[in-house]
Coordinates of C-alpha atoms in Angstrom, one line a residue:
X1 CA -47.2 -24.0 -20.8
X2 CA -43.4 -24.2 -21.5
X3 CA -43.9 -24.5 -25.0
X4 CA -46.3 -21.5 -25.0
X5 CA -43.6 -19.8 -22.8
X6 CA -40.7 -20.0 -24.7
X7 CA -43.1 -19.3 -28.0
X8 CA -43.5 -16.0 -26.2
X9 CA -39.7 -15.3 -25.5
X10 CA -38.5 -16.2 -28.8
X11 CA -41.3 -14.0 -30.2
X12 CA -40.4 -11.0 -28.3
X13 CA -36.0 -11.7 -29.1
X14 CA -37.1 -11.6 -32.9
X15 CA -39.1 -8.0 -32.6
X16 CA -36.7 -6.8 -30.2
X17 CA -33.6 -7.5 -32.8
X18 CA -36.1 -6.2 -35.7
X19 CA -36.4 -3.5 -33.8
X20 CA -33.2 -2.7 -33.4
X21 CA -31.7 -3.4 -36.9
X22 CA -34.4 -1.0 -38.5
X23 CA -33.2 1.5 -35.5
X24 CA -36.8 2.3 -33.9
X25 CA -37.7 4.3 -30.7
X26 CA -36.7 1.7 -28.1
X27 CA -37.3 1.6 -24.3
X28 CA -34.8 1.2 -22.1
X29 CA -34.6 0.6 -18.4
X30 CA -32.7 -0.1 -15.2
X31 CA -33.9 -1.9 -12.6
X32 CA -33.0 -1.9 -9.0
X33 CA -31.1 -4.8 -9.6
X34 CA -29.1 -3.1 -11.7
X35 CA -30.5 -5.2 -14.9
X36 CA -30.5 -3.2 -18.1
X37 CA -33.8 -3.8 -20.1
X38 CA -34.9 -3.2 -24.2
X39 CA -38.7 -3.0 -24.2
X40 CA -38.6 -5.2 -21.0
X41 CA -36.3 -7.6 -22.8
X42 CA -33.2 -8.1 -20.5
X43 CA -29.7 -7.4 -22.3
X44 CA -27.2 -7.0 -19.8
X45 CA -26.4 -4.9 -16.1
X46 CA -25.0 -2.0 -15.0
X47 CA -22.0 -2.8 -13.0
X48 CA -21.0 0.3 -11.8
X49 CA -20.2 2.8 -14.3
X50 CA -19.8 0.2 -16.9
X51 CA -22.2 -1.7 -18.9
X52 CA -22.1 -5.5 -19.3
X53 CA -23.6 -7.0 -22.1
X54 CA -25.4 -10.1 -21.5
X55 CA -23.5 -13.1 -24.3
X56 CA -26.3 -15.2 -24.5
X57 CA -27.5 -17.2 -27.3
X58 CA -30.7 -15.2 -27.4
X59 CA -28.9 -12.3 -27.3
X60 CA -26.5 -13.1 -30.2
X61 CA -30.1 -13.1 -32.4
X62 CA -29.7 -9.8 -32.7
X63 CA -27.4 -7.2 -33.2
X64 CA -24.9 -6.6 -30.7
X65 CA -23.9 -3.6 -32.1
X66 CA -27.2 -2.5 -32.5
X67 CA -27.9 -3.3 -28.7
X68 CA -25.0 -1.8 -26.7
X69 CA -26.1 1.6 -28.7
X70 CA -30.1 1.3 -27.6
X71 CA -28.7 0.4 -24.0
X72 CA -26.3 3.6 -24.1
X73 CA -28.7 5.5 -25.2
X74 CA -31.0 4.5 -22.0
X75 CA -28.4 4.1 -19.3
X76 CA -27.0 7.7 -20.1
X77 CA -29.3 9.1 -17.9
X78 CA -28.8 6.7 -14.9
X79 CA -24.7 6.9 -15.2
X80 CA -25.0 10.7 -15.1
X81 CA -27.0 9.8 -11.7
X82 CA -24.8 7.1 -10.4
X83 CA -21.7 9.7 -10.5
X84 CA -23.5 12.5 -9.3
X85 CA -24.2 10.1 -6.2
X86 CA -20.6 9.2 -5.8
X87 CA -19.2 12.9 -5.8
X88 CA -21.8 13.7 -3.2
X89 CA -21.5 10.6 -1.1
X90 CA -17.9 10.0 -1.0
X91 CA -18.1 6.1 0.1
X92 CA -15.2 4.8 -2.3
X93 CA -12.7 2.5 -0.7
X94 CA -9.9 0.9 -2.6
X95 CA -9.5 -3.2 -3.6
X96 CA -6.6 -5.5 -3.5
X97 CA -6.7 -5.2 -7.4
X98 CA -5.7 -1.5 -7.3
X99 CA -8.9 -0.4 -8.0
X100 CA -10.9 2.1 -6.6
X101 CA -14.3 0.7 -5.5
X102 CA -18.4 2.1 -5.2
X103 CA -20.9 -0.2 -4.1
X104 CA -18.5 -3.2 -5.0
X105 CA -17.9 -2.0 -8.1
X106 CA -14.4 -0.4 -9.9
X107 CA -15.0 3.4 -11.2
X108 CA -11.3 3.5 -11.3
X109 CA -7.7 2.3 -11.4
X110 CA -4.7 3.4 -10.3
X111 CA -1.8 3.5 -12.4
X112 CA 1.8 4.7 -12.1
X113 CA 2.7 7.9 -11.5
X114 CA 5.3 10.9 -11.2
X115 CA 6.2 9.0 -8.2
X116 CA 4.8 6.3 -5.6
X117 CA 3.0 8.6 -3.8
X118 CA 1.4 10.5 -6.4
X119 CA 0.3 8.1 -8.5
X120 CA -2.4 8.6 -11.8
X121 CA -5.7 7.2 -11.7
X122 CA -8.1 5.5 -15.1
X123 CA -11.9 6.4 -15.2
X124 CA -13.7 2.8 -15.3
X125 CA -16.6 3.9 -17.0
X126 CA -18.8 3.1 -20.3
X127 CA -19.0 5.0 -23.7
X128 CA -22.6 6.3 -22.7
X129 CA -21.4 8.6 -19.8
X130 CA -20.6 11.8 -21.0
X131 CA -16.9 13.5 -21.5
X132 CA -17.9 16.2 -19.5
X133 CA -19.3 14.4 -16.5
X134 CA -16.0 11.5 -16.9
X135 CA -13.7 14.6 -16.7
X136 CA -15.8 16.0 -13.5
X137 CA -15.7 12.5 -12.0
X138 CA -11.8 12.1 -12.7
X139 CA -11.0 15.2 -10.7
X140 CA -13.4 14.4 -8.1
X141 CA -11.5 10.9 -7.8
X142 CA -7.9 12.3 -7.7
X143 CA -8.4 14.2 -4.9
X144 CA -10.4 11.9 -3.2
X145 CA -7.5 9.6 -3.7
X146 CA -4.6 12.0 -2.4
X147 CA -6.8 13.0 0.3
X148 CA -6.9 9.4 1.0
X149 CA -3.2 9.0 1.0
X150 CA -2.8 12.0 3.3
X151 CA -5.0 10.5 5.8
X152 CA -3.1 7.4 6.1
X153 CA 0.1 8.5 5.1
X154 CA 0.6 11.6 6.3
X155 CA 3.7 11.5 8.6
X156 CA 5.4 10.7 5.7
X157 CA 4.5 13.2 3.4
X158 CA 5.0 15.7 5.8
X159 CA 8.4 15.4 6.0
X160 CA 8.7 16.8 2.9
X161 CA 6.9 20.1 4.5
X162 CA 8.7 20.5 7.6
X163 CA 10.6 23.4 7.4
X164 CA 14.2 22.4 9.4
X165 CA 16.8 24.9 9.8
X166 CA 19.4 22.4 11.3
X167 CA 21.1 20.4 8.1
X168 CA 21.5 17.6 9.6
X169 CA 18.0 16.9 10.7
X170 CA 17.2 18.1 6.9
X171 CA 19.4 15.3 5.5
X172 CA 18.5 12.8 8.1
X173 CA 14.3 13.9 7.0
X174 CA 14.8 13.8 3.5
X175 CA 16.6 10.2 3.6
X176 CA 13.8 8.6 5.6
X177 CA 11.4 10.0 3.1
X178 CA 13.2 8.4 0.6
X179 CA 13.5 5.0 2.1
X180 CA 9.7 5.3 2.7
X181 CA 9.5 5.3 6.4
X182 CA 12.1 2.9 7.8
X183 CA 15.8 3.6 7.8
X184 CA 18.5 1.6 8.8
X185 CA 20.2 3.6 11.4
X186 CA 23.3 2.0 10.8
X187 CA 23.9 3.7 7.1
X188 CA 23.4 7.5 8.4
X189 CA 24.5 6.8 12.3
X190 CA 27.8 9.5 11.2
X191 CA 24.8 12.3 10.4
X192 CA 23.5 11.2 13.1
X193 CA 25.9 11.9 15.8
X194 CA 26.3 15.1 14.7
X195 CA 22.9 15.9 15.6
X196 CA 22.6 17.4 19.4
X197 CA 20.6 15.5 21.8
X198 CA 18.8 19.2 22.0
X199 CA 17.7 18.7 18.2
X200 CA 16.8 14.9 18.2
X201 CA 14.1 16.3 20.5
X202 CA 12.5 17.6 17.4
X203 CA 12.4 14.5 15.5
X204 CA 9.7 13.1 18.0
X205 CA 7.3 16.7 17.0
X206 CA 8.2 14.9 13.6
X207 CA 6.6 11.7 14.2
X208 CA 10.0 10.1 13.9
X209 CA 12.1 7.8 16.3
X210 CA 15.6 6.9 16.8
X211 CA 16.1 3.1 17.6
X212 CA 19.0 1.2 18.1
X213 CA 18.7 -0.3 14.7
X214 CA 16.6 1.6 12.7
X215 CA 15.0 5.1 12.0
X216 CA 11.6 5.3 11.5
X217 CA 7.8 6.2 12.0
X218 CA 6.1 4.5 13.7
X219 CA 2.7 5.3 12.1
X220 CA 3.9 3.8 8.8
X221 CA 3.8 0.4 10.8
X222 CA 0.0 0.0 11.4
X223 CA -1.8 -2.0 9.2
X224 CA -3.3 0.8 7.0
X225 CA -0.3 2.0 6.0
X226 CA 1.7 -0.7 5.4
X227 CA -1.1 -1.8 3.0
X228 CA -1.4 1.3 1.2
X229 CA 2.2 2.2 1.1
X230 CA 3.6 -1.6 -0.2
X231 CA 0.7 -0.7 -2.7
X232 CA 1.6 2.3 -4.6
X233 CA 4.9 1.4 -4.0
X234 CA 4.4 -1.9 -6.1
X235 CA 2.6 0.1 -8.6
X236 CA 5.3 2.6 -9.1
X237 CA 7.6 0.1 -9.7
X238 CA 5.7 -2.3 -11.3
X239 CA 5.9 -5.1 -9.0
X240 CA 3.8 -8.3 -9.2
X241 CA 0.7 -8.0 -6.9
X242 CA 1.2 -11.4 -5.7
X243 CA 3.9 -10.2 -3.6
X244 CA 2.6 -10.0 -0.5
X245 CA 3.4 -8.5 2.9
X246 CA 3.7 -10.7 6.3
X247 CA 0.3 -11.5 8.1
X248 CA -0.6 -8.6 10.3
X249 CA 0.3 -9.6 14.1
X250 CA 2.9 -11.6 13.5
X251 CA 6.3 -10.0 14.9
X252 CA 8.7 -13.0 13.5
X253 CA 8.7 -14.4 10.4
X254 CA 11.3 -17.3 8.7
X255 CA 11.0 -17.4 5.4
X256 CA 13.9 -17.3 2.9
X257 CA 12.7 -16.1 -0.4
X258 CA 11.5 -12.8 1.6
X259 CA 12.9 -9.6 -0.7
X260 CA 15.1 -7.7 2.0
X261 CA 14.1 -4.1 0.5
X262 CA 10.2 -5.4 0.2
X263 CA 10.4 -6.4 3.9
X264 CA 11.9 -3.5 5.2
X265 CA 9.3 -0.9 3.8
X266 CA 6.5 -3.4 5.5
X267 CA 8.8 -2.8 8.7
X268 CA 10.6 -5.8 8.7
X269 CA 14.5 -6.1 9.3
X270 CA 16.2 -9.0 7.8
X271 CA 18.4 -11.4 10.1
X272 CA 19.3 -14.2 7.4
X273 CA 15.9 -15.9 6.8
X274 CA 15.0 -14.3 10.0
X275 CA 12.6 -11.3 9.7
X276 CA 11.6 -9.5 12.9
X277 CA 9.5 -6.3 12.9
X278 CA 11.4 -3.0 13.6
X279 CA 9.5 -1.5 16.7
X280 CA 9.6 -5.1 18.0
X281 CA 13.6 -5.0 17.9
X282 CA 13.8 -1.8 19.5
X283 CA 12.1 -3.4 22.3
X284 CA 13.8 -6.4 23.0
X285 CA 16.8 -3.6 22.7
X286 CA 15.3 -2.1 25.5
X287 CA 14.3 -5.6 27.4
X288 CA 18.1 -6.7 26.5
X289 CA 19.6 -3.6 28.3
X290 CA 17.4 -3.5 31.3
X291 CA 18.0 -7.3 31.9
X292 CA 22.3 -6.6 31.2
X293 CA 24.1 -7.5 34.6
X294 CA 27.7 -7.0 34.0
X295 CA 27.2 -6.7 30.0
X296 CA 25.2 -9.9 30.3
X297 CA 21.5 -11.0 30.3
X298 CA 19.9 -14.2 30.5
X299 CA 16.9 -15.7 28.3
X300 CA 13.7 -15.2 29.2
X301 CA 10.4 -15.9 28.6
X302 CA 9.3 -12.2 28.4
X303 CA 12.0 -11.7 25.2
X304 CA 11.0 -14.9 23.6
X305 CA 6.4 -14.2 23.5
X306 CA 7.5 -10.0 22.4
X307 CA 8.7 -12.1 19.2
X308 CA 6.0 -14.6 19.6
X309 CA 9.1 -17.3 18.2
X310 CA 10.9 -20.5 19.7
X311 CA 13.0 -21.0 21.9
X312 CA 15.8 -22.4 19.3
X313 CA 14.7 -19.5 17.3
X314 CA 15.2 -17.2 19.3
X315 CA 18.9 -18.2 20.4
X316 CA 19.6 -18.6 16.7
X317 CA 18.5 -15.0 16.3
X318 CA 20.7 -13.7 19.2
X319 CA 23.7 -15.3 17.5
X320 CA 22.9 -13.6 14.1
X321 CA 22.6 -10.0 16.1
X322 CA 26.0 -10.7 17.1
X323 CA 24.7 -12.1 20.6
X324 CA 27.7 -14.4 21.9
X325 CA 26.8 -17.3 24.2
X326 CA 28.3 -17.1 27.6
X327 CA 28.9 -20.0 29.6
X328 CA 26.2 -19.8 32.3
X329 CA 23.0 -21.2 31.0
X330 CA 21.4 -19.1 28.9
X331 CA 23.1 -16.6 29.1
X332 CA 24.6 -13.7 26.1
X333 CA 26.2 -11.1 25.8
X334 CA 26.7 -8.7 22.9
X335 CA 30.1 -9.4 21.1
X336 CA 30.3 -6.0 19.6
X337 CA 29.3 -4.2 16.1
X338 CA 30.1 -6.7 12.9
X339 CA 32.7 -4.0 10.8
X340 CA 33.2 -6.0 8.6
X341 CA 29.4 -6.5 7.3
X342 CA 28.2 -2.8 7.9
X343 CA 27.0 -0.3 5.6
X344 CA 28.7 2.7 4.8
X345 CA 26.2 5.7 4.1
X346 CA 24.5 6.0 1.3
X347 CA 24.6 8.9 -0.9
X348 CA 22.2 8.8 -3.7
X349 CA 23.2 11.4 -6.3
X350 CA 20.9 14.3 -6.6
X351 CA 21.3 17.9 -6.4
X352 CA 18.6 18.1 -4.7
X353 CA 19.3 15.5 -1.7
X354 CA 20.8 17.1 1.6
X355 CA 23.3 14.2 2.0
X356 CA 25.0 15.4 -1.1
X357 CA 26.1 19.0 0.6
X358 CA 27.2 16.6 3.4
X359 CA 30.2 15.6 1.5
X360 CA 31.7 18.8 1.9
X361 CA 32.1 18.4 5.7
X362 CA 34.3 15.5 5.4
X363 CA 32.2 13.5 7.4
X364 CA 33.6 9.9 8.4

């Protein structure tokens, strides 16, 4: 039986690749399973948009050439379905791999573009589709894609839309747009004074918020975010994708070969090889100051499980945020901002950045 069998396979291989070579009416077929069949003779699947030929030895019998044009030929039909179904169903999601994904398969990659937040996208799709329909299916996917990045993104773009009379709120917008989300209050705190309590009242319409340490928004902190944020951003600036962002729910992190500048756009502020996230450290700001007797406060348990860290850790940490140890048991109190270590303001040169006008006012 296995003799007759494979008699019958072989038989069907050598009229299948006479077939092809002397270029007759073939054919083809998909099958639920996404199997791509010559005269019922299986040659390869449909993944996707993109057809895989099958590398067997059997295969190799004929001409490879010869079958990847009778395939096209037949799967034309069934990838001009297959995109009409994505257009109408909108159910793509995007992979690890920068990919954009339908039914678990890559239509599409997304490349580097004008900036971070705008980036370019790459059909994934065979020969056999048609220019027209790839064109159709490209547009589709770009906006699909920025109306992706809107959704999650969103109170960041927008800060590019407000329209803000006051120039210091302007300036203080545009440079939190710039360092995508979180910015070190500490390196615009001058612009900052100079913004009326009356104002600052429209930051938080903005979606933004002042901390002790840092200004930022605290949507760009959830998980969705910072995933598709550190993304693009990796892809604009061509960053290995094995750099990877902390484990979501973890508020402290010690590890020494942490980029800084990485960290921070995940929303985590560097203390040495201490990392601790940036709404978390407004916080224990606030903890600190309610607990501050006499500008002290004592240890507790309460500071220690917000950072989810030890208690040797933690008293570490206190020491490099300029905590000073007091003589009572467990006991700090703050020692005063480090001069010598802060940041003076940055200005980036542009003509079209608000901090640049700021020079004018002689601000110091």
């Amino acid at each position: 039986h296995e003799e007759l069998t494979k008699s019958f396979i072989d038989k069907k291989i050598s009229i299948l690749a006479r077939g092809l070579k002397q270029d007759m009416l073939l054919e083809t077929a998909v099958s639920e399973d996404n199997k791509v069949l010559i005269n019922e003779q299986y040659v390869g699947e449909l993944k996707g948009l993109k057809f895989i030929i099958d590398f067997n030895s059997k295969n190799l019998d004929a001409d490879l050439k010869s079958i990847k044009k009778a395939a096209r030929k037949g799967v034309e039909e069934e990838l001009i379905k297959r995109t009409k179904q994505i257009i109408k169903e909108e159910s793509l999601s995007i992979n690890q791999e920068n990919k954009i994904i339908w039914l678990n398969n890559p239509i599409a990659k997304i490349k580097k573009g004008e900036n971070y937040l705008s980036p370019e996208i790459e059909i994934i799709a065979d020969e056999a589709l048609p220019l027209d329909v790839k064109k159709e299916l490209e547009q589709f996917t770009k906006k699909w894609l920025s109306s992706y990045i809107n959704e999650i993104l969103g109170s960041l773009i927008n800060l590019t839309k407000f329209k803000i009379e006051n120039q210091y709120l302007r300036a203080l917008s545009f440079q939190l747009y710039e360092d995508n989300g979180v910015l070190k209050r500490k390196n615009v705190d001058q612009v900052i004074k100079l913004i009326s309590k009356e104002e600052r009242k429209k930051l938080w319409n903005m979606g933004i918020k002042i901390g002790r340490y840092h200004i930022f928004l605290p949507k760009m902190l959830k998980p969705k975010a910072v995933i598709l944020r550190t993304m693009l951003w990796k892809i604009h600036n061509n960053i290995s994708s094995d750099v990877s962002i902390p484990k979501f729910g973890l508020n402290f992190v010690i590890n020494e070969n942490f980029n800084e500048k990485f960290l921070l756009l995940c929303g985590f502020e560097r203390f040495k090889d201490y990392f601790v996230r940036v709404d978390i450290l407004e916080k224990l700001f606030i903890i600190i100051i309610e607990k501050t007797i006499d500008r002290k406060f004592k240890i507790s348990s309460e500071m220690m499980n917000l950072l989810g860290c030890s208690k040797e850790n933690f008293f570490k940490l206190m020491a490099l945020m300029n905590y000073k140890k007091s003589k009572e048991v467990d006991t700090y109190y703050f020692a005063g901002e480090n001069k010598k270590n802060d940041e003076k303001i940055i200005i980036k040169k542009d003509k079209s950045n608000p901090f640049s006008k700021l020079l004018a006012l002689n601000i110091k």
